[in-house]
Short mmCIF file of C-alpha atoms and ligand atoms in Angstrom, two decimals:
data_model
loop_
_atom_site.label_atom_id
_atom_site.label_comp_id
_atom_site.label_asym_id
_atom_site.label_seq_id
_atom_site.Cartn_x
_atom_site.Cartn_y
_atom_site.Cartn_z
CA UNK A 9 39.90 99.03 148.80
CA UNK A 10 39.77 98.01 152.45
CA UNK A 11 41.48 94.68 151.72
CA UNK A 12 44.53 96.35 150.26
CA UNK A 13 47.74 96.19 152.26
CA UNK A 14 49.87 99.02 150.99
CA UNK A 15 53.58 98.47 151.58
CA UNK A 16 54.91 100.72 148.84
CA UNK A 17 55.17 104.03 150.66
CA UNK A 18 58.59 104.85 149.22
CA UNK A 19 56.89 104.98 145.81
CA UNK A 20 54.18 107.28 147.01
CA UNK A 21 51.91 107.87 149.98
CA UNK A 22 48.19 108.30 150.44
CA UNK A 23 47.12 111.96 150.42
CA UNK A 24 46.32 113.15 153.94
CA UNK A 25 42.60 114.08 154.16
CA UNK A 26 43.45 117.31 156.03
CA UNK A 27 45.81 118.25 153.22
CA UNK A 28 43.06 117.75 150.64
CA UNK A 29 40.76 119.93 152.71
CA UNK A 30 43.28 122.78 152.73
CA UNK A 31 43.93 122.43 148.99
CA UNK A 32 40.31 122.31 147.93
CA UNK A 33 39.44 126.06 148.10
CA UNK A 34 42.48 126.83 145.95
CA UNK A 35 41.05 124.63 143.20
CA UNK A 36 37.46 125.84 143.35
CA UNK A 37 37.34 129.35 144.83
CA UNK A 38 40.79 130.94 144.92
CA UNK A 39 41.53 129.82 141.38
CA UNK A 40 43.30 132.99 140.27
CA UNK A 41 46.65 132.90 138.53
CA UNK A 42 49.25 133.99 141.08
CA UNK A 43 50.64 136.33 138.39
CA UNK A 44 47.37 138.22 138.01
CA UNK A 45 47.01 141.57 139.70
CA UNK A 46 43.30 141.25 140.54
CA UNK A 47 42.08 140.11 143.94
CA UNK A 48 41.82 136.42 143.00
CA UNK A 49 45.44 136.55 141.87
CA UNK A 50 46.46 138.37 145.04
CA UNK A 51 44.75 135.73 147.18
CA UNK A 52 46.66 133.04 145.32
CA UNK A 53 49.92 134.92 145.93
CA UNK A 54 49.09 135.15 149.62
CA UNK A 55 48.59 131.36 149.68
CA UNK A 56 51.93 130.84 147.93
CA UNK A 57 53.76 133.25 150.23
CA UNK A 58 52.36 131.64 153.36
CA UNK A 59 53.29 128.19 152.06
CA UNK A 60 56.83 129.39 151.29
CA UNK A 61 57.17 130.80 154.81
CA UNK A 62 55.93 127.55 156.33
CA UNK A 63 58.36 125.39 154.36
CA UNK A 64 61.27 127.77 154.99
CA UNK A 65 60.74 127.77 158.77
CA UNK A 66 60.54 123.97 158.87
CA UNK A 67 63.97 123.53 157.26
CA UNK A 68 65.60 126.61 158.85
CA UNK A 69 65.86 128.47 155.54
CA UNK A 70 64.81 131.94 154.42
CA UNK A 71 61.57 132.16 152.44
CA UNK A 72 63.45 133.46 149.38
CA UNK A 73 65.55 130.29 149.36
CA UNK A 74 62.50 128.09 148.62
CA UNK A 75 61.48 127.37 145.00
CA UNK A 76 58.37 125.37 144.19
CA UNK A 77 58.82 122.74 141.48
CA UNK A 78 56.99 119.77 140.01
CA UNK A 79 58.78 117.36 142.37
CA UNK A 80 61.96 115.45 143.00
CA UNK A 81 62.75 114.67 139.37
CA UNK A 82 62.71 118.34 138.48
CA UNK A 83 64.82 119.26 141.51
CA UNK A 84 67.43 116.64 140.59
CA UNK A 85 67.50 117.79 136.96
CA UNK A 86 67.74 121.40 138.02
CA UNK A 87 70.74 120.75 140.25
CA UNK A 88 72.69 118.81 137.63
CA UNK A 89 71.82 120.85 134.57
CA UNK A 90 71.71 124.18 136.42
CA UNK A 91 75.14 123.87 138.04
CA UNK A 92 76.63 122.47 134.82
CA UNK A 93 75.44 125.60 133.04
CA UNK A 94 77.54 127.81 135.35
CA UNK A 95 80.52 125.50 135.82
CA UNK A 96 83.08 127.87 134.28
CA UNK A 97 86.49 126.22 133.93
CA UNK A 98 85.70 123.30 136.21
CA UNK A 99 84.40 120.14 134.65
CA UNK A 100 83.88 117.35 137.18
CA UNK A 101 80.87 116.08 139.12
CA UNK A 102 81.43 113.61 141.97
CA UNK A 103 78.24 111.74 142.82
CA UNK A 104 77.17 108.42 144.33
CA UNK A 105 76.38 105.56 141.97
CA UNK A 106 73.11 104.85 143.84
CA UNK A 107 71.27 108.07 143.09
CA UNK A 108 67.69 108.02 141.80
CA UNK A 109 67.30 107.60 138.05
CA UNK A 110 66.33 111.29 137.85
CA UNK A 111 70.03 111.84 138.59
CA UNK A 112 71.61 108.89 136.81
CA UNK A 113 69.79 109.45 133.51
CA UNK A 114 70.51 113.18 133.60
CA UNK A 115 74.19 112.49 134.24
CA UNK A 116 74.28 110.51 130.98
CA UNK A 117 73.17 113.66 129.14
CA UNK A 118 75.84 115.73 130.85
CA UNK A 119 78.54 113.20 129.94
CA UNK A 120 77.53 113.59 126.31
CA UNK A 121 78.08 117.32 126.74
CA UNK A 122 81.63 116.66 127.94
CA UNK A 123 81.18 116.82 131.72
CA UNK A 124 83.36 114.35 133.61
CA UNK A 125 81.18 112.29 135.96
CA UNK A 126 82.78 110.22 138.73
CA UNK A 127 80.41 107.82 140.47
CA UNK A 128 81.24 106.54 143.94
CA UNK A 129 79.99 103.03 144.70
CA UNK A 130 78.53 102.02 148.07
CA UNK A 131 79.91 99.15 150.15
CA UNK A 132 77.99 95.90 150.49
CA UNK A 133 75.88 97.46 153.27
CA UNK A 134 74.66 100.16 150.92
CA UNK A 135 76.66 103.09 152.32
CA UNK A 136 79.14 105.22 150.38
CA UNK A 137 82.40 106.07 152.10
CA UNK A 138 83.51 109.61 152.86
CA UNK A 139 87.10 108.59 152.01
CA UNK A 140 86.08 107.48 148.52
CA UNK A 141 84.51 110.88 147.92
CA UNK A 142 87.55 112.63 149.41
CA UNK A 143 89.82 110.80 146.97
CA UNK A 144 87.89 112.13 143.98
CA UNK A 145 86.93 115.67 144.98
CA UNK A 146 89.52 118.12 143.65
CA UNK A 147 89.96 121.62 142.25
CA UNK A 148 88.31 120.56 138.99
CA UNK A 149 85.11 119.53 140.83
CA UNK A 150 82.22 121.94 140.43
CA UNK A 151 79.50 119.77 141.98
CA UNK A 152 79.30 117.08 144.65
CA UNK A 153 75.95 115.32 144.91
CA UNK A 154 74.84 112.69 147.37
CA UNK A 155 71.33 111.63 148.34
CA UNK A 156 70.38 111.72 152.03
CA UNK A 157 68.65 108.33 151.95
CA UNK A 158 68.50 105.76 149.19
CA UNK A 159 65.06 105.04 147.75
CA UNK A 160 65.58 101.29 147.37
CA UNK A 161 67.32 100.32 150.62
CA UNK A 162 66.49 103.33 152.79
CA UNK A 163 70.15 103.44 153.84
CA UNK A 164 71.22 106.90 155.04
CA UNK A 165 74.34 108.43 153.51
CA UNK A 166 77.09 110.57 155.12
CA UNK A 167 76.05 113.76 153.33
CA UNK A 168 77.25 116.32 155.85
CA UNK A 169 80.77 114.87 156.01
CA UNK A 170 81.09 114.56 152.24
CA UNK A 171 79.84 118.14 151.74
CA UNK A 172 82.39 119.44 154.24
CA UNK A 173 85.12 118.16 151.94
CA UNK A 174 83.37 119.54 148.85
CA UNK A 175 83.28 122.99 150.42
CA UNK A 176 87.07 122.94 150.98
CA UNK A 177 87.43 122.72 147.18
CA UNK A 178 84.78 125.36 146.49
CA UNK A 179 82.40 122.87 144.86
CA UNK A 180 78.63 123.26 144.88
CA UNK A 181 76.77 120.69 146.97
CA UNK A 182 73.41 119.12 146.22
CA UNK A 183 71.41 116.51 148.10
CA UNK A 184 68.26 114.70 147.06
CA UNK A 185 66.25 114.66 150.30
CA UNK A 186 63.13 113.11 148.74
CA UNK A 187 63.13 109.93 150.82
CA UNK A 188 64.73 111.39 153.93
CA UNK A 189 62.51 114.36 154.72
CA UNK A 190 59.35 112.33 155.45
CA UNK A 191 61.07 110.96 158.58
CA UNK A 192 63.76 113.46 159.57
CA UNK A 193 63.97 117.16 160.22
CA UNK A 194 66.26 118.80 157.72
CA UNK A 195 68.22 121.82 158.91
CA UNK A 196 69.82 123.39 155.86
CA UNK A 197 72.24 125.43 157.97
CA UNK A 198 73.81 122.25 159.32
CA UNK A 199 74.10 120.26 156.10
CA UNK A 200 76.61 122.34 154.08
CA UNK A 201 74.13 121.97 151.19
CA UNK A 202 73.77 124.63 148.51
CA UNK A 203 70.71 122.92 147.14
CA UNK A 204 68.18 120.32 148.29
CA UNK A 205 65.29 118.70 146.43
CA UNK A 206 62.08 117.37 148.00
CA UNK A 207 58.79 115.94 146.79
CA UNK A 208 55.37 116.33 148.44
CA UNK A 209 53.88 112.95 147.56
CA UNK A 210 56.39 111.13 149.77
CA UNK A 211 54.97 112.77 152.91
CA UNK A 212 51.22 112.52 152.27
CA UNK A 213 51.09 115.57 150.03
CA UNK A 214 49.87 115.72 146.43
CA UNK A 215 51.78 114.30 143.47
CA UNK A 216 53.48 116.56 140.94
CA UNK A 217 54.70 119.21 143.34
CA UNK A 218 57.92 119.64 145.27
CA UNK A 219 60.29 122.23 146.56
CA UNK A 220 63.91 122.99 146.08
CA UNK A 221 66.03 124.93 148.51
CA UNK A 222 68.75 127.04 146.94
CA UNK A 223 71.03 128.86 149.34
CA UNK A 224 71.06 132.62 148.99
CA UNK A 225 73.87 133.82 146.74
CA UNK A 226 74.34 130.49 144.97
CA UNK A 227 74.66 130.86 141.21
CA UNK A 228 72.70 128.32 139.14
CA UNK A 229 71.21 128.23 135.66
CA UNK A 230 67.48 127.73 135.09
CA UNK A 231 66.11 124.71 133.29
CA UNK A 232 62.52 125.88 132.85
CA UNK A 233 62.52 129.29 131.25
CA UNK A 234 59.64 131.57 130.34
CA UNK A 235 57.69 133.74 132.76
CA UNK A 236 59.15 135.33 135.87
CA UNK A 237 57.66 132.99 138.45
CA UNK A 238 59.71 131.81 141.43
CA UNK A 239 61.82 134.94 141.39
CA UNK A 240 62.60 134.46 137.69
CA UNK A 241 64.35 131.16 138.33
CA UNK A 242 61.62 128.65 137.50
CA UNK A 243 59.00 129.61 134.94
CA UNK A 244 55.43 128.32 134.70
CA UNK A 245 52.08 129.20 136.25
CA UNK A 246 52.27 128.33 139.93
CA UNK A 247 50.55 125.17 141.11
CA UNK A 248 48.93 127.02 144.00
CA UNK A 249 46.72 124.22 145.32
CA UNK A 250 49.63 121.77 145.06
CA UNK A 251 51.94 124.11 146.93
CA UNK A 252 49.34 124.65 149.67
CA UNK A 253 49.06 120.86 149.89
CA UNK A 254 52.83 120.47 150.08
CA UNK A 255 53.25 123.02 152.89
CA UNK A 256 50.31 121.61 154.85
CA UNK A 257 51.59 118.05 154.48
CA UNK A 258 55.10 118.99 155.57
CA UNK A 259 53.79 120.90 158.58
CA UNK A 260 51.48 118.06 159.63
CA UNK A 261 54.26 115.50 159.19
CA UNK A 262 56.54 117.51 161.51
CA UNK A 263 53.86 117.52 164.23
CA UNK A 264 53.84 113.73 164.50
CA UNK A 265 57.37 113.02 163.31
CA UNK A 266 58.71 111.28 166.38
CA UNK A 267 55.61 109.18 167.05
CA UNK A 268 55.36 108.16 163.39
CA UNK A 269 59.06 107.35 163.23
CA UNK A 270 58.91 105.07 166.26
CA UNK A 271 55.71 103.35 165.21
CA UNK A 272 56.84 102.72 161.63
CA UNK A 273 60.20 101.47 162.89
CA UNK A 274 58.53 98.99 165.22
CA UNK A 275 56.28 97.72 162.41
CA UNK A 276 59.23 97.35 160.02
CA UNK A 277 61.35 95.60 162.66
CA UNK A 278 58.54 93.19 163.53
CA UNK A 279 58.11 92.43 159.83
CA UNK A 280 61.82 91.72 159.35
CA UNK A 281 62.10 89.63 162.49
CA UNK A 282 59.10 87.48 161.60
CA UNK A 283 60.10 87.12 157.96
CA UNK A 284 63.65 86.02 158.76
CA UNK A 285 62.41 83.66 161.48
CA UNK A 286 59.88 81.94 159.23
CA UNK A 287 61.59 82.00 155.84
CA UNK A 288 65.08 80.54 155.89
CA UNK A 289 66.03 81.85 152.44
CA UNK A 290 65.19 85.45 153.39
CA UNK A 291 67.80 88.08 154.29
CA UNK A 292 67.88 91.88 154.48
CA UNK A 293 69.69 93.92 151.82
CA UNK A 294 71.64 96.83 153.28
CA UNK A 295 72.48 97.75 156.84
CA UNK A 296 69.72 98.14 159.43
CA UNK A 297 71.90 100.44 161.53
CA UNK A 298 71.32 103.74 159.80
CA UNK A 299 68.26 103.43 157.63
CA UNK A 300 64.83 104.93 157.05
CA UNK A 301 62.39 103.44 159.58
CA UNK A 302 59.91 102.07 157.04
CA UNK A 303 62.22 100.27 154.62
CA UNK A 304 62.61 96.48 154.49
CA UNK A 305 64.41 95.37 151.34
CA UNK A 306 64.41 91.57 151.45
CA UNK A 307 66.24 89.02 149.33
CA UNK A 308 64.30 85.77 148.86
CA UNK A 309 67.23 83.71 147.61
CA UNK A 310 66.44 81.66 144.51
CA UNK A 311 62.86 82.95 144.17
CA UNK A 312 61.71 85.07 141.25
CA UNK A 313 60.96 88.49 142.72
CA UNK A 314 58.65 89.21 139.83
CA UNK A 315 56.57 86.06 140.49
CA UNK A 316 56.49 86.83 144.20
CA UNK A 317 55.42 90.41 143.59
CA UNK A 318 52.73 89.24 141.16
CA UNK A 319 51.35 86.79 143.72
CA UNK A 320 51.44 89.41 146.48
CA UNK A 321 49.50 91.70 144.16
CA UNK A 322 46.89 89.00 143.51
CA UNK A 323 46.43 88.83 147.27
CA UNK A 324 46.00 92.59 147.67
CA UNK A 325 49.53 93.39 148.86
CA UNK A 326 51.35 96.27 147.17
CA UNK A 327 55.15 96.16 147.32
CA UNK A 328 57.90 96.88 144.82
CA UNK A 329 60.80 95.31 142.97
CA UNK A 330 62.89 98.46 143.33
CA UNK A 331 62.24 102.01 142.28
CA UNK A 332 58.71 102.69 141.04
CA UNK A 333 60.08 104.38 137.95
CA UNK A 334 61.45 101.04 136.79
CA UNK A 335 58.15 99.22 137.42
CA UNK A 336 56.85 97.50 134.34
CA UNK A 337 60.36 96.43 133.41
CA UNK A 338 62.26 93.56 134.97
CA UNK A 339 65.46 95.53 135.32
CA UNK A 340 67.03 94.59 138.62
CA UNK A 341 67.47 97.31 141.23
CA UNK A 342 70.45 99.47 140.30
CA UNK A 343 71.26 100.14 143.92
CA UNK A 344 71.46 96.45 144.80
CA UNK A 345 73.72 95.75 141.82
CA UNK A 346 76.01 98.62 142.87
CA UNK A 347 76.16 97.06 146.35
CA UNK A 348 77.55 93.92 144.77
CA UNK A 349 74.48 91.67 144.57
CA UNK A 350 74.35 89.39 141.56
CA UNK A 351 71.69 90.17 138.97
CA UNK A 352 69.86 87.01 140.07
CA UNK A 353 69.79 88.07 143.73
CA UNK A 354 68.75 91.61 142.84
CA UNK A 355 65.86 90.11 140.86
CA UNK A 356 64.91 88.03 143.91
CA UNK A 357 64.65 91.10 146.16
CA UNK A 358 61.48 92.94 147.14
CA UNK A 359 61.15 96.37 148.72
CA UNK A 360 58.47 96.69 151.40
CA UNK A 361 57.98 100.22 152.72
CA UNK A 362 55.73 100.83 155.70
CA UNK A 363 53.81 103.92 156.81
CA UNK A 364 51.93 105.05 159.91
CA UNK A 365 48.75 103.70 158.30
CA UNK A 366 49.97 100.10 158.42
CA UNK A 367 49.20 97.82 161.37
CA UNK A 368 50.80 94.89 163.21
CA UNK A 369 47.90 92.77 161.99
CA UNK A 370 48.95 93.56 158.42
CA UNK A 371 52.52 92.60 159.26
CA UNK A 372 51.34 89.16 160.41
CA UNK A 373 49.09 88.72 157.38
CA UNK A 374 51.86 89.57 154.93
CA UNK A 375 54.45 87.37 156.65
CA UNK A 376 52.01 84.42 156.61
CA UNK A 377 51.29 85.08 152.96
CA UNK A 378 55.01 85.27 152.17
CA UNK A 379 55.63 81.96 153.92
CA UNK A 380 53.07 80.19 151.73
CA UNK A 381 54.04 81.98 148.51
CA UNK A 382 57.75 81.27 148.96
CA UNK A 383 56.96 77.60 149.60
CA UNK A 384 54.87 77.52 146.40
CA UNK A 385 57.48 79.31 144.27
CA UNK A 386 60.54 77.44 145.55
N1 PLP B 426 64.60 111.08 144.22
C1 PLP B 426 64.30 110.04 144.99
C2 PLP B 426 65.30 109.54 145.98
C3 PLP B 426 63.06 109.41 144.87
O1 PLP B 426 62.76 108.36 145.63
C4 PLP B 426 62.13 109.91 143.92
C5 PLP B 426 60.83 109.24 143.71
O2 PLP B 426 60.69 108.05 143.83
C6 PLP B 426 62.50 111.01 143.15
C7 PLP B 426 63.74 111.57 143.31
C8 PLP B 426 61.57 111.58 142.12
O3 PLP B 426 60.59 112.35 142.75
P1 PLP B 426 59.22 112.72 141.98
O4 PLP B 426 58.40 111.49 142.00
O5 PLP B 426 58.64 113.81 142.82
O6 PLP B 426 59.60 113.18 140.63
#
């Protein structure tokens, strides 16, 4: 696999070898069920407790505010379905129109149940406006949800400001931090967030595990019921090895956060600069001002994104046409459409997402490849 150039890190990241090493004993030796009272169970509980403490400290939360889940999709579902279950007389959710499909598809279900959903569109740069949220948030609003960073453009959203308004109306606040947390420290005390969802596989942890922060005292329904795991709020035998992997990956990512951020940003910027210089039909979707460091979402005007992606793939380059969950279909990126791109332009756009494992040599290789592929496909 040494010839592979992996530029799809917003979809998922490579598991950190040190994370695997920490997980391994919990799969082979400490395999007890964390609910069991015998020593193997107690060792598993100790692993879970330590992981919970680690995660809590890193986001300035209390350990009993951390709930381990199966990932971002579950966290998003939990927020929407869980707050809807306790909405009382209020009936409105105000949310951005560029949320992940884990949100957008769940919102469709809630609408069928009679919940009023108001979706706020971004501007052409990919940012939602605080004023647009302010216009819609009212006394009927029980939940305001806004992602910290968009998965397709990497554009960062004004979550803190929007949540300040939500709090004036007594609404619950939820942010999907899945794409943001790999590159930024999250301090829950500063965000005005009642709930946050995160996913381990975006920061070199294992797939299928995540965590959700729920502020102490916040009332929310459960969506996975059964046993009394996670303080009776999220049932199911604990994924101990996964949780150990998650906590280790988050801790390791914090240790190199600044260096990784700067390196990935310089790679991404070099890639954009060279691409725009050498390909006249290329432009960047979304603002570069306030954006995740690794994201380059590029429109190749008039070119079929699908054909370009296919040819990149044939040459060992992994990129994406939008969110990974829509891979396999040729649906254009929902975020780009919401930003006002035509369907044709959205279908001509490719998302490249860099990581600390990429190199400047790879940047040059991919730009050269793009130059020849675009010429061929024109
Ligand atoms: N939210 C965002 C913004 C994402 O990018 C993703 C994954 O791509 C998810 C939620 C879903 O997370 P998971 O893959 O852990 O279910």
